[in-house]
CSV table of C-alpha atoms in Angstrom, one decimal:
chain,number,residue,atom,x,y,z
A,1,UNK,CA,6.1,-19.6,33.2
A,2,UNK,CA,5.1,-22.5,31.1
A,3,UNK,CA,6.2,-22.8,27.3
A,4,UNK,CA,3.9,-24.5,24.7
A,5,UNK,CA,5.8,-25.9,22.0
A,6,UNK,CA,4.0,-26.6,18.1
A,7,UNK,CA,4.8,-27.9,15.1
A,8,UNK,CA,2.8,-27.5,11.4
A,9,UNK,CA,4.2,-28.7,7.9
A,10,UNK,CA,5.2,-25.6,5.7
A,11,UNK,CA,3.8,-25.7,2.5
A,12,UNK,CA,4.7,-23.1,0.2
A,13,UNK,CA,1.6,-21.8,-1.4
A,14,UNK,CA,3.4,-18.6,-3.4
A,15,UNK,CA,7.0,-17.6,-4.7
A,16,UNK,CA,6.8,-14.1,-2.8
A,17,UNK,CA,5.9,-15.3,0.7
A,18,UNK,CA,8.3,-18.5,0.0
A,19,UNK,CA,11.2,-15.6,-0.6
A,20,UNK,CA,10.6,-13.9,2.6
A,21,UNK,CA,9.9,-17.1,5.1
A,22,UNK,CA,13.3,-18.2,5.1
A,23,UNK,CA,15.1,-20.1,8.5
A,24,UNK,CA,16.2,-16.8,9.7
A,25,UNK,CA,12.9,-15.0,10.0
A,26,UNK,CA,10.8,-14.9,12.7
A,27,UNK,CA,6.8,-14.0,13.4
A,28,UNK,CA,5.7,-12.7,17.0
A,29,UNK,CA,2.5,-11.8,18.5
A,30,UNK,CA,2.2,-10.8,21.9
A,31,UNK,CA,-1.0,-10.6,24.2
A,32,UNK,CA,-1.3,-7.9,27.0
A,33,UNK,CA,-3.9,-7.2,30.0
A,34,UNK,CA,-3.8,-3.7,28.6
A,35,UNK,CA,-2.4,-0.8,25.9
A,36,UNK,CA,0.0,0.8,28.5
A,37,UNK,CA,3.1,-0.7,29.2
A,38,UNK,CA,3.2,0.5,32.6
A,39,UNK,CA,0.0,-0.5,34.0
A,40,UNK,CA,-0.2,-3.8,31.6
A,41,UNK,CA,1.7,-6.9,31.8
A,42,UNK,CA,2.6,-8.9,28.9
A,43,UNK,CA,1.1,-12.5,29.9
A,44,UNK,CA,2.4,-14.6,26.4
A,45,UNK,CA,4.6,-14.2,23.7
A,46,UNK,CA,3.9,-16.1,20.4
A,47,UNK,CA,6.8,-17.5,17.7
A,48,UNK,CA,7.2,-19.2,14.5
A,49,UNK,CA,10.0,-19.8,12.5
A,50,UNK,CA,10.5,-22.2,9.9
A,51,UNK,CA,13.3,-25.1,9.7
A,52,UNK,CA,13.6,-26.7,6.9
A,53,UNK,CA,9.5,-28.1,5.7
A,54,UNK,CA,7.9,-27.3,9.3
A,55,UNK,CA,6.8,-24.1,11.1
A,56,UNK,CA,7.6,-24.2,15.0
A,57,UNK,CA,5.6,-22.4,17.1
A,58,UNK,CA,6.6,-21.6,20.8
A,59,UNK,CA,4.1,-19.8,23.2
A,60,UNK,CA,5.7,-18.4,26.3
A,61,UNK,CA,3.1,-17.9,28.9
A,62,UNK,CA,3.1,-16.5,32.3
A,63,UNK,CA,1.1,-18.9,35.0
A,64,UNK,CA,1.2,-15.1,37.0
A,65,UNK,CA,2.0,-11.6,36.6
A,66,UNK,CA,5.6,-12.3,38.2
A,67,UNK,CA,6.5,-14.1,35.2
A,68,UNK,CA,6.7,-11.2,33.0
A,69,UNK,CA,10.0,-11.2,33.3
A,70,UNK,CA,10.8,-14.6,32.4
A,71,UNK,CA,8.4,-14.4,29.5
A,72,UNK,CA,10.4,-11.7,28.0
A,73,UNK,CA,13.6,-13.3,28.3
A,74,UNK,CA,12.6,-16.5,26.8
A,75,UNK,CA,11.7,-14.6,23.7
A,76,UNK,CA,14.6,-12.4,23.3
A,77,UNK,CA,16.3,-15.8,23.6
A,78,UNK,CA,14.6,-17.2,20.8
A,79,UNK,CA,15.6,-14.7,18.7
A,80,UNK,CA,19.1,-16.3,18.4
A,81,UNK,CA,20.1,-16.5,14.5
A,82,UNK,CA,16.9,-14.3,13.4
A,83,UNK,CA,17.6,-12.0,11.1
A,84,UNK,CA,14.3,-10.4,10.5
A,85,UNK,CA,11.2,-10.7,12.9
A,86,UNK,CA,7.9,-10.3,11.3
A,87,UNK,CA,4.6,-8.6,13.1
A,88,UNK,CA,0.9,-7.4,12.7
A,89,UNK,CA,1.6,-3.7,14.1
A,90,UNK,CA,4.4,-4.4,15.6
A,91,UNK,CA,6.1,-0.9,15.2
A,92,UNK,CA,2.8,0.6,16.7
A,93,UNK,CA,2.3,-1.5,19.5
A,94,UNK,CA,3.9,-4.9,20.3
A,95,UNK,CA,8.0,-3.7,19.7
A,96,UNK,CA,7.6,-0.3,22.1
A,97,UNK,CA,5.0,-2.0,24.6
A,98,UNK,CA,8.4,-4.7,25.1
A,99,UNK,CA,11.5,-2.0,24.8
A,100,UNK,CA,9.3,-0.7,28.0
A,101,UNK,CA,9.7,-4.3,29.7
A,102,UNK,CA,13.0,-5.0,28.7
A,103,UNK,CA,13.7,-1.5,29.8
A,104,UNK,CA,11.7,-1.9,33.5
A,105,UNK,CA,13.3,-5.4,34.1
A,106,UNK,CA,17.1,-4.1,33.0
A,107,UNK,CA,17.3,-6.8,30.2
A,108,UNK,CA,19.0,-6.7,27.1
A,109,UNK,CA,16.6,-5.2,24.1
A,110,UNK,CA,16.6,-7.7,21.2
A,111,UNK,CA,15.4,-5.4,18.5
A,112,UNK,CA,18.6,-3.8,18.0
A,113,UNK,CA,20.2,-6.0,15.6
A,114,UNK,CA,17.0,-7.6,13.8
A,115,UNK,CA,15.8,-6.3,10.4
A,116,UNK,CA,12.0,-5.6,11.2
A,117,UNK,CA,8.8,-6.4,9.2
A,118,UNK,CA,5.7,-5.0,10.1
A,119,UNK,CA,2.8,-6.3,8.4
A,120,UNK,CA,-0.2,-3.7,8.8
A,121,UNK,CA,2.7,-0.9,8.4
A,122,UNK,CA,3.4,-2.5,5.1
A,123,UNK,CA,0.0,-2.3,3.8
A,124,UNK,CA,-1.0,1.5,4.1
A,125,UNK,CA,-0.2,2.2,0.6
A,126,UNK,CA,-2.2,-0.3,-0.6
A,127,UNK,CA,-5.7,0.0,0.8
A,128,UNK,CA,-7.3,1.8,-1.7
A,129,UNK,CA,-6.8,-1.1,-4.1
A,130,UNK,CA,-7.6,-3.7,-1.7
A,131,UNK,CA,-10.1,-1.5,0.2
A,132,UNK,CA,-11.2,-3.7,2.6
A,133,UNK,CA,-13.4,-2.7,5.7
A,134,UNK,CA,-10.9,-2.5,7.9
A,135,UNK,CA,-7.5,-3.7,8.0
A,136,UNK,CA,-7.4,-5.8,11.3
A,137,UNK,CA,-5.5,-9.3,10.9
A,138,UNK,CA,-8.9,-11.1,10.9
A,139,UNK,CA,-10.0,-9.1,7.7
A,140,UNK,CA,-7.1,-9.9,5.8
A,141,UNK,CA,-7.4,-13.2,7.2
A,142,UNK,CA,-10.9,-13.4,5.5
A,143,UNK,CA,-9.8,-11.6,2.2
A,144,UNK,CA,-7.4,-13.9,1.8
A,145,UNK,CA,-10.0,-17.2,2.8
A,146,UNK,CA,-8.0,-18.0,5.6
A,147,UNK,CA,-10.2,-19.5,7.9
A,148,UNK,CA,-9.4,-19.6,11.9
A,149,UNK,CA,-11.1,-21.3,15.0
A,150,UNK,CA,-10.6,-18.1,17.0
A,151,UNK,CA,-13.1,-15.7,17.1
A,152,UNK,CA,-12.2,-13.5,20.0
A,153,UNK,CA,-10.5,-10.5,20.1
A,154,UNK,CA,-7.0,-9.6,21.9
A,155,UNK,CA,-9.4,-7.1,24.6
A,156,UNK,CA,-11.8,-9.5,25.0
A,157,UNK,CA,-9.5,-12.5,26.3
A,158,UNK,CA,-7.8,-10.0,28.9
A,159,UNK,CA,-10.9,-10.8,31.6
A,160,UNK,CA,-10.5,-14.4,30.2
A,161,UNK,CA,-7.0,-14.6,31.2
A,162,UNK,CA,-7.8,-12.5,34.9
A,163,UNK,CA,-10.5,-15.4,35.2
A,164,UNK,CA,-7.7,-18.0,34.5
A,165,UNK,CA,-5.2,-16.6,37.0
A,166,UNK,CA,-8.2,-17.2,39.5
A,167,UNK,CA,-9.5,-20.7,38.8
A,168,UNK,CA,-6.8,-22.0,36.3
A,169,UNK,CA,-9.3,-23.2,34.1
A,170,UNK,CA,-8.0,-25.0,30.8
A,171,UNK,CA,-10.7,-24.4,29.2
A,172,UNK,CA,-9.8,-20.7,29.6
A,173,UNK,CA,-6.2,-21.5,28.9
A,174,UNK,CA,-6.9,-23.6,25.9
A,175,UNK,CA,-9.0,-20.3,24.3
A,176,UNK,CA,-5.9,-18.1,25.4
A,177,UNK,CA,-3.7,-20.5,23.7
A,178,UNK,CA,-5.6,-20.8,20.5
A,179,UNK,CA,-6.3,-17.1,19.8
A,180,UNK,CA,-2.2,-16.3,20.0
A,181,UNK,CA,-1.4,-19.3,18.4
A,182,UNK,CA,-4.1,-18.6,15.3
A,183,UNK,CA,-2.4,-14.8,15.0
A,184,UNK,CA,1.2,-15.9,15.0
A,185,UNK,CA,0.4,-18.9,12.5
A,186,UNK,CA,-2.3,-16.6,10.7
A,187,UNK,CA,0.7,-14.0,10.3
A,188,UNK,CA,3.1,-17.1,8.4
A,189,UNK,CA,-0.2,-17.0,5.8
A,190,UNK,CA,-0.4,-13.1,5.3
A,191,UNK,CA,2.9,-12.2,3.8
A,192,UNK,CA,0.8,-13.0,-0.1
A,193,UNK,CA,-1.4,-9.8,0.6
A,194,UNK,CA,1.9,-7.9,0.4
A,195,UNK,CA,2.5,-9.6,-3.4
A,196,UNK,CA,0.2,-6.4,-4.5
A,197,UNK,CA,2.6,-3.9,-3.3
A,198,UNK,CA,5.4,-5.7,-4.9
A,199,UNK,CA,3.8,-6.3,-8.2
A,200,UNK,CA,3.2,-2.1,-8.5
A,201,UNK,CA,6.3,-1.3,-7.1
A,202,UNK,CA,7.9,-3.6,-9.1
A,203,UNK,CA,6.4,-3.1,-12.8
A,204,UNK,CA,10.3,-4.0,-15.1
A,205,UNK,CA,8.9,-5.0,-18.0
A,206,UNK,CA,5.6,-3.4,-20.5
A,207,UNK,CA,4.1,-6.6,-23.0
A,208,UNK,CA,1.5,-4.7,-24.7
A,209,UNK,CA,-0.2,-1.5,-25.5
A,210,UNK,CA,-2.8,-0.7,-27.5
A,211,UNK,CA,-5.5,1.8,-28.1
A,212,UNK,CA,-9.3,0.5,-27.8
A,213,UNK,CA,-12.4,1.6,-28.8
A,214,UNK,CA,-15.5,1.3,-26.1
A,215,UNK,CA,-18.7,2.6,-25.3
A,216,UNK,CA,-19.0,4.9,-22.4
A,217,UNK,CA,-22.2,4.9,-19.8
A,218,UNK,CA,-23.7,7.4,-21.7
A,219,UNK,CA,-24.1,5.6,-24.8
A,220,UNK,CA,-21.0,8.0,-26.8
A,221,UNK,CA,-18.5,5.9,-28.4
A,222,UNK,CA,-14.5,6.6,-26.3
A,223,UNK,CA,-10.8,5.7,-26.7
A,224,UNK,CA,-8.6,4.3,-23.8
A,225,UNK,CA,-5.0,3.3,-23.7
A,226,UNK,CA,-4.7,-0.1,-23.0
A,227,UNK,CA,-1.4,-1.0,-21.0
A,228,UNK,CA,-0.5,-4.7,-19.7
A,229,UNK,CA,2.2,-5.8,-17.5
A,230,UNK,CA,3.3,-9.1,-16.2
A,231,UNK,CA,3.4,-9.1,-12.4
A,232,UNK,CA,6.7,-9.5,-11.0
A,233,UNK,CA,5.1,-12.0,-8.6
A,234,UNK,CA,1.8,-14.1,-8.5
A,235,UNK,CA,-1.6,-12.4,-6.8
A,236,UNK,CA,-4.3,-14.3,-4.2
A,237,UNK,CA,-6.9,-12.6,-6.4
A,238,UNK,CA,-7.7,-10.2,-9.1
A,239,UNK,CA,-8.6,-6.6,-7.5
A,240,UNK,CA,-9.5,-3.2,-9.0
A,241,UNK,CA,-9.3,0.5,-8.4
A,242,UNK,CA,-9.8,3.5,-10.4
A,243,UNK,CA,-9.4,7.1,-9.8
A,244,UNK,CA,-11.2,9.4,-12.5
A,245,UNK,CA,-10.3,8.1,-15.6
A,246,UNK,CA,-7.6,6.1,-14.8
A,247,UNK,CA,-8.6,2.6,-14.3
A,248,UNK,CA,-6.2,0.0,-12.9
A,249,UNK,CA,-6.7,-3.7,-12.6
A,250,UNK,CA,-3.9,-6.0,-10.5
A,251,UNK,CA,-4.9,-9.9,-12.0
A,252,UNK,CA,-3.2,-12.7,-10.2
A,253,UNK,CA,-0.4,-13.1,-12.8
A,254,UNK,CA,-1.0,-9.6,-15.7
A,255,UNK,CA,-1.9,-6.5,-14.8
A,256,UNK,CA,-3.3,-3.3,-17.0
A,257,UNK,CA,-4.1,0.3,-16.6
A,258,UNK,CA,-6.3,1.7,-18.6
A,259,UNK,CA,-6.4,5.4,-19.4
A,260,UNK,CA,-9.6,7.1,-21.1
A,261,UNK,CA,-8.1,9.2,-24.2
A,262,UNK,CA,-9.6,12.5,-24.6
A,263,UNK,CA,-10.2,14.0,-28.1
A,264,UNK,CA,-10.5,17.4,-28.8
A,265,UNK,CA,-9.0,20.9,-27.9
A,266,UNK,CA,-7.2,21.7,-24.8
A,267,UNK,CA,-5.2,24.9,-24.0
A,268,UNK,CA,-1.7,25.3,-22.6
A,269,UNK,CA,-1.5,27.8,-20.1
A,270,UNK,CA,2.0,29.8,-19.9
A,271,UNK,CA,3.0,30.9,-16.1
A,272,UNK,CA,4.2,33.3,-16.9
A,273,UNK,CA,1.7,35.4,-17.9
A,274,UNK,CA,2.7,38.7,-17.1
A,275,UNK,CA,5.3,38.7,-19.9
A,276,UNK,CA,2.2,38.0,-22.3
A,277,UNK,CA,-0.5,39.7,-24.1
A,278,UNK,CA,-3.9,38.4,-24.9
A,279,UNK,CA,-5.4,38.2,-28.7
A,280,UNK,CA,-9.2,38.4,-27.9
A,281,UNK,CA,-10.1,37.8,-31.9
A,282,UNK,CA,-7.7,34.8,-31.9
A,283,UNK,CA,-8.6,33.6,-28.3
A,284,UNK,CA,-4.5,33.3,-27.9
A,285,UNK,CA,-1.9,34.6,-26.3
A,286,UNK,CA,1.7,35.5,-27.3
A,287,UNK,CA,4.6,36.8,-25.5
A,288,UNK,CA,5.3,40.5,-25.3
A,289,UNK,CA,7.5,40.6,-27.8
A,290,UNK,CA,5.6,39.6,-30.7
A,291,UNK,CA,2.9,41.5,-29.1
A,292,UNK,CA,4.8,44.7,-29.7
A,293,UNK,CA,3.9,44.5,-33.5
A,294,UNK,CA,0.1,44.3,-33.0
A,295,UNK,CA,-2.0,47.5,-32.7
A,296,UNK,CA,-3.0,48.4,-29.1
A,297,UNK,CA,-6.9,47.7,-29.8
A,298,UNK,CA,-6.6,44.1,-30.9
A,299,UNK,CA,-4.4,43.0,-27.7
A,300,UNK,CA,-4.5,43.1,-23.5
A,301,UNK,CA,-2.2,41.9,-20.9
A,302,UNK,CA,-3.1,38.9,-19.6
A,303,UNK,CA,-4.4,37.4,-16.3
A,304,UNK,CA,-3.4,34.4,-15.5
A,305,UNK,CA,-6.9,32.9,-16.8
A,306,UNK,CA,-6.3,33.5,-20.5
A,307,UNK,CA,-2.8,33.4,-21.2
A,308,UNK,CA,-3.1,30.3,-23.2
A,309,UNK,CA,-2.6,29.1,-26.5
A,310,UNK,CA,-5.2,26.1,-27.9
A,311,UNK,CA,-4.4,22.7,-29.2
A,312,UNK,CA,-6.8,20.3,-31.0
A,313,UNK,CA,-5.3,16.5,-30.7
A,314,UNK,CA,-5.2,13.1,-28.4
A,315,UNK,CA,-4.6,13.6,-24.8
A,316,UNK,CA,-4.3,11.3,-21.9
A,317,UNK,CA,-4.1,12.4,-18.5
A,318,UNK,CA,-1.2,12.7,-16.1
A,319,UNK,CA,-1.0,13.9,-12.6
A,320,UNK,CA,2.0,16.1,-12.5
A,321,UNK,CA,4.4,18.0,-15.0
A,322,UNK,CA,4.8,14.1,-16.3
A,323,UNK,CA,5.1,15.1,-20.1
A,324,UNK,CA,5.4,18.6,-21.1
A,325,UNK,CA,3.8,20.8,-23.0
A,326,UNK,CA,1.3,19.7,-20.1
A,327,UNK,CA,-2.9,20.9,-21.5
A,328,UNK,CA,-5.9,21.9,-19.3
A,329,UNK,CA,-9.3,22.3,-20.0
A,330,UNK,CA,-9.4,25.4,-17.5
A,331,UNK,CA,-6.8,26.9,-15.4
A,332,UNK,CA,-8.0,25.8,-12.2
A,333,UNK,CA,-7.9,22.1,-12.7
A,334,UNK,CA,-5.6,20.2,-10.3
A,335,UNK,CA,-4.6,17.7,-12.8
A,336,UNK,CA,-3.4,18.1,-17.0
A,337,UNK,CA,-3.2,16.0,-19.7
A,338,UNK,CA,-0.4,15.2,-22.4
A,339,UNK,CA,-0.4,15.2,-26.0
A,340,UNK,CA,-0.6,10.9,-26.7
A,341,UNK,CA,1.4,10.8,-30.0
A,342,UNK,CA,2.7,7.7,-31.7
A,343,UNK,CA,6.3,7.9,-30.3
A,344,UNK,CA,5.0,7.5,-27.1
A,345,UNK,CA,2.8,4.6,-27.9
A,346,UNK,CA,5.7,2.7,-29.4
A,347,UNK,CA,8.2,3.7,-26.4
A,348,UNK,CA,8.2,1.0,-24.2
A,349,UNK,CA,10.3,3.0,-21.9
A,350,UNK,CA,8.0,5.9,-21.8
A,351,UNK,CA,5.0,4.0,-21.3
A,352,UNK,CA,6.4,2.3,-18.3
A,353,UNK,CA,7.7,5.5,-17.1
A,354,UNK,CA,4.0,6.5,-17.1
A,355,UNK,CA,2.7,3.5,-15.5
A,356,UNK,CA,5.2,4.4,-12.5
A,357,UNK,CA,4.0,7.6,-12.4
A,358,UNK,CA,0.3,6.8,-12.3
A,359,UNK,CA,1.1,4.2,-9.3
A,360,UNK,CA,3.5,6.8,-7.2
A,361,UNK,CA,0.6,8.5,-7.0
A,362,UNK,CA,-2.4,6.5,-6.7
A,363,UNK,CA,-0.3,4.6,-3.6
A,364,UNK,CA,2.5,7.1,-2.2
A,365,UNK,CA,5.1,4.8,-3.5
C-alpha cells in the first residue's frame, strides 16, 4: 500500500460551509473495481480534514488487490478524533460497500461512533429548486463554477487502474490519483449548495409584506402577496421555482414568495353533507335543521357536490387545511384557498407560519 499525502490552504469562502468544516470533520471518497462488495475490491481511499488554515489530504492506495486490507485499516485509523465524516452518497454506496470489508477482513467498523453527512442524501429535497440535470458531484461541481482537471468518471478509471496493476504506469497512476483527489477536495467546496436547504428550513424572521399589483401574460391586471425574508445564511446564486401560483425566489442573501391573490367568489364545501339540505333558488346549502322550516319544494338533500355556501372576497392559496374556513372553486380540486384579510397581512407570525407551510410542501421538509 502506498499513501499519498497533500496539503491546500483553507479559505473560507461562506459562513455555512465555514460552520460545518471544523478540525473534527472528515470528507472520504473511495474508488472500487466494481458496485459489489464481494466481487470488487476497494483499491484507494481518499481524506481531508482541516487543521487549523490548511486542508490535508491523504490517499491510501493499494499497489495490489492484497492490500485491501491494509487500505481499509489505514482509513479507519485516520478517523481518530473525527466527529463527523462527510461523503457524496456515502449512505448508498461508499459506507455499506466498507462495513462489507471491515466485515470480510474481521476489522473493527469505524462508523459506529461518527455523526455521518451524506452530501447527495442531503440534497433530495432540494432539486426542484436547483433542478439541475442530474445531480452527480460533477454537476454540482459545475453549478457551483467549480472547475476540476478530472474528467473521468469512477467506472471508467476501473480498466485504468487493471492497466496500472499490469505495467505500473505513472501516468495511469497520476490520472487515478487526480480523479480521487479532485472528488475528496471537490467535496470540501460543495457543502454551500446545502446553504439552500438551510435558508428554507430555517426562515426565523418575516421583513416585509406587501400586496402588489402586476400584469398577467394575458394582458388582465392581478394581485400577489409579496413576502421577503432574510436568509439565515448567504446563497452561491439566486435560483427560482414555482408551483402554480406560488412563486418562490432563494437570492443570495433575501428571499420572497410570491402568491397570486384571487378575487372573486369561492364556495366552502361542508363534509358533512348528509346532515344538509340544498337551496337550488339560493344556490346554498344549510344544515338540516334550519332546513326543517323551509317548504319541501324549495329544498333537496345534498350530494357532496353542492353542499356549499358562497363567498365573494380575497383569497390566496394554501395546500392543506392551513387556514380554515378553507374555499374551492369546485369540489374536486386538490388544493383550497383562504380568505387573505388584513389581520393576516399584519401578523408577522401568521405569515411566516404560511411561508413554512408553502416550503414543507414544495420540498418534504
Amino acid at each position: 500500500m502506498k499513501t499519498f499525502h497533500n496539503e491546500e490552504i483553507y479559505i473560507k469562502t461562506d459562513n455555512f460551509s465555514d460552520s460545518i468544516f471544523k478540525e473534527s470533520t472528515m470528507f472520504f471518497d473511495i474508488e472500487t473495481t466494481g458496485f459489489s462488495p464481494v466481487k470488487a475490491i476497494v483499491y484507494m481511499i481518499g481524506c481531508a480534514r482541516r487543521i487549523k488554515n490548511r486542508i490535508v489530504i491523504d490517499q491510501y492506495f493499494a499497489e495490489s488487490p492484497n492490500d485491501e486490507a491494509a487500505v481499509i485499516e489505514a482509513f479507519a485509523g485516520s478517523l481518530s478524533g473525527c466527529s463527523t465524516i462527510i461523503s457524496f452518497n456515502g449512505v448508498g454506496f461508499d459506507i455499506p460497500f466498507l462495513k462489507n470489508k471491515y466485515k470480510k477482513y474481521k476489522q473493527e467498523d469505524p462508523f459506529c461512533n461518527v455523526q455521518i453527512l451524506d452530501i447527495f442524501k442531503e440534497l433530495s429535497p432540494i432539486k426542484p429548486l436547483l433542478c439541475l440535470e442530474n445531480y452527480k458531484q460533477k454537476s454540482i461541481e459545475a453549478f457551483l463554477g467549480i472547475d476540476r482537471e478530472d474528467k473521468y468518471s469512477g467506472g471508467e478509471l476501473i480498466n485504468v487502474y487493471y492497466e496500472y496493476l499490469a505495467q505500473k504506469d505513472d501516468e495511469k497512476l497520476s490520472l487515478l490519483l487526480t480523479h480521487n483527489y479532485e472528488d475528496v477536495l471537490g467535496m470540501t467546496k460543495l457543502l454551500s449548495i446545502l446553504s439552500y436547504k438551510e435558508c428554507i428550513h430555517g426562515i426565523a424572521d418575516i421583513t416585509g409584506v406587501s400586496v402588489n399589483p402586476y400584469t398577467a401574460y394575458d394582458g388582465s391586471l392581478m394581485n400577489e402577496l409579496i413576502i421577503s425574508f432574510e436568509n439565515k445564511f448567504s446563497v452561491p446564486k439566486s435560483v427560482s421555482f414555482h408551483d402554480n401560483d406560488i412563486y418562490l425566489t432563494i437570492g443570495t442573501t433575501k428571499s420572497y414568495v410570491r402568491a397570486e391573490i384571487f378575487e372573486g367568489e369561492m364556495r366552502h364545501f361542508y363534509s358533512d353533507y348528509k346532515n344538509y339540505y340544498y337551496l337550488p333558488k339560493e344556490d346554498m346549502a344549510i344544515h338540516k335543521s334550519v332546513a326543517a322550516y323551509v317548504d319541501h319544494e324549495y329544498r333537496e338533500k345534498c350530494k357532496a357536490y353542492n353542499c356549499y355556501v358562497r363567498k365573494t372576497g380575497t383569497f390566496i392559496r394554501q395546500y392543506s387545511d392551513f387556514m380554515k374556513p378553507e374555499f374551492r372553486f369546485d369540489i374536486k380540486d386538490k388544493y383550497s384557498y383562504f380568505l387573505l384579510t388584513e389581520d393576516f397581512i399584519n401578523s408577522k407570525q401568521m405569515v411566516l407560519s404560511y411561508v413554512k407551510h408553502i416550503t414543507a410542501h414544495l420540498f418534504n421538509l
